[in-house]
């Protein structure tokens, strides 16, 4: 029993209870591996990516995440360092400077980076999504023109779909693009654009044809185009390391050669981008939740009340166990969705929506629970847990609200023959 | 142009909280996060930088240990080494493997690979021996530049700025030579995604110590035919801090107080080192 005392003082074990002695893992031959280790089930190569991303997050992002949030700094230099490692175009093809990795590799990387700063990682994922859209739907000239600089993050990108009058009902957007010789003339505005005003390349969904999704095209608008302006920088609850602004088009002339794909293909392009984007956002939520479970665990082992550490309290033990279980379940779902997307499975759209829905909800709850476990300290900005809560809250809203995710899943189910 | 051999060691990650096994036979390693020794990363970085400056032609990463050692070699390859050598050491041999055995292996490989430089980290963060580099140099009868904080190749010589107790010492030694990397030599790069992918295609040769003519047994002073194996006897957790006591602030009172007070139980292993550090630290100045 002396060993119990030693280990509970040192312990990283989740389940020590000195007085109960029931659930103590002391079998000498059983490996004490963490059940929430995100490396489980990955290939050797993926573990290398993950390790590198975790190192980068711990050294280059985590020490600054509070400052970036507090001072609303868009960490351009750090993101460019990340781009040097290949994070600017993770699933973009190598011939234009991308890393050519799979969706699963990407999910693993964003999950790891997110433990360093959710907001910055989320922006990097949006940047990647736009880069991929140009890589996939652009012609040779467009890919050559935009992708290499996006991959090195010499230039940054923004995804412009939402408008003041069309959020969930994205297909009803009204920003118009009227053909005039070799240009489109854009009029309208986009709302809540991440990076808006500080980025260089705007991937804009606009109406070139009639009503509905079939009348929408996708144009790449470059900064400093006359007629392009921005609203005020929004003050947000979280995601403060990325500026959010309205993007305004007033007789903005955009060359026809900047159109991705055909007229009328824009909505499909937008939705294709979002399938991957949803996995990425869910992966960011995973990273936040993983960091929070560790923070909560560490806190329970240190904080004492009623003469014992909180880790001896059965309610908190059970709560932590539930958090860990939901974290692992979430991770499995995201990784399965990533596999489905990269293999082009028929259920890809539905499972990406399921992953986004389930994971953003559960991971926010995990972060919130972790804050609760910190007690009053959890509410102070000195402690990182509140930033993970604030940053991950918006994941339940953007890239398609979780309500829209339900719509997509229901439609998939009910339209089956 | 020349070839550099870099020794890398797989150790428990520096951020992990070390736990002692319940039977006190060692520390827990199963399921614990491992990574490349930080000083080895610095050694790899220096070798790769020399190659990028086109001063050397090839960098070969070597690690000794069981299968998991290849993970560390892969990390070295992802940082820019050209190929790897995994010297397989398992079981009892691995448990008793220390700087002497590793330096015999490195010496044999340095000769076989015709290396001009052997670069290793100054010490490993698990055993803190700080012996492998020096022993390797002795076995090869090569000059050594240890605790290097700056390395410059000058023709067939190496200029090494060493971090020593008194400050910085600059030496110029003939190649071939052994260098050990200190903290401020460089800042190791992150492996990039493309390099991690390329590393998959790089070769890792596998061999056993016997193929290099190396005997993994460490002999005791008796030098008998069976030899004594260096074996760890006991691992105990560091005890928690003792309470301090109030003594008068005058230095002349301090010395007798230290001598008179019995701070420790002499039967515990840690007692010896604690005595040493105390009396060395507090030397009464004259008068």
Short mmCIF file of N, CA and C in Angstrom, two decimals, chain B residues 12 18-21 24-30 235:
data_model
loop_
_atom_site.label_atom_id
_atom_site.label_comp_id
_atom_site.label_asym_id
_atom_site.label_seq_id
_atom_site.Cartn_x
_atom_site.Cartn_y
_atom_site.Cartn_z
N UNK B 12 12.99 9.47 -22.84
CA UNK B 12 11.66 9.92 -22.41
C UNK B 12 11.58 11.41 -22.68
N UNK B 18 8.35 12.09 -14.79
CA UNK B 18 8.94 10.77 -14.63
C UNK B 18 8.32 10.07 -13.43
N UNK B 19 7.98 8.79 -13.63
CA UNK B 19 7.45 8.01 -12.51
C UNK B 19 8.35 6.81 -12.25
N UNK B 20 8.52 6.48 -10.99
CA UNK B 20 9.33 5.33 -10.61
C UNK B 20 8.43 4.10 -10.63
N UNK B 21 8.97 2.97 -11.08
CA UNK B 21 8.18 1.72 -11.09
C UNK B 21 7.86 1.32 -9.66
N UNK B 24 10.52 -0.26 -7.72
CA UNK B 24 11.75 0.52 -7.61
C UNK B 24 12.91 0.02 -8.45
N UNK B 25 12.60 -0.73 -9.52
CA UNK B 25 13.70 -1.26 -10.32
C UNK B 25 14.12 -0.28 -11.40
N UNK B 26 13.35 0.76 -11.59
CA UNK B 26 13.70 1.72 -12.63
C UNK B 26 12.56 2.71 -12.80
N UNK B 27 12.57 3.42 -13.92
CA UNK B 27 11.46 4.34 -14.17
C UNK B 27 10.51 3.72 -15.19
N UNK B 28 9.28 4.18 -15.18
CA UNK B 28 8.27 3.66 -16.10
C UNK B 28 8.56 4.18 -17.51
N UNK B 29 8.70 3.23 -18.46
CA UNK B 29 8.92 3.64 -19.84
C UNK B 29 7.80 3.17 -20.76
N UNK B 30 7.08 2.12 -20.37
CA UNK B 30 6.00 1.60 -21.21
C UNK B 30 4.90 2.63 -21.39
N UNK B 235 15.86 2.51 -7.96
CA UNK B 235 15.36 3.82 -8.38
C UNK B 235 14.38 4.28 -7.33
#
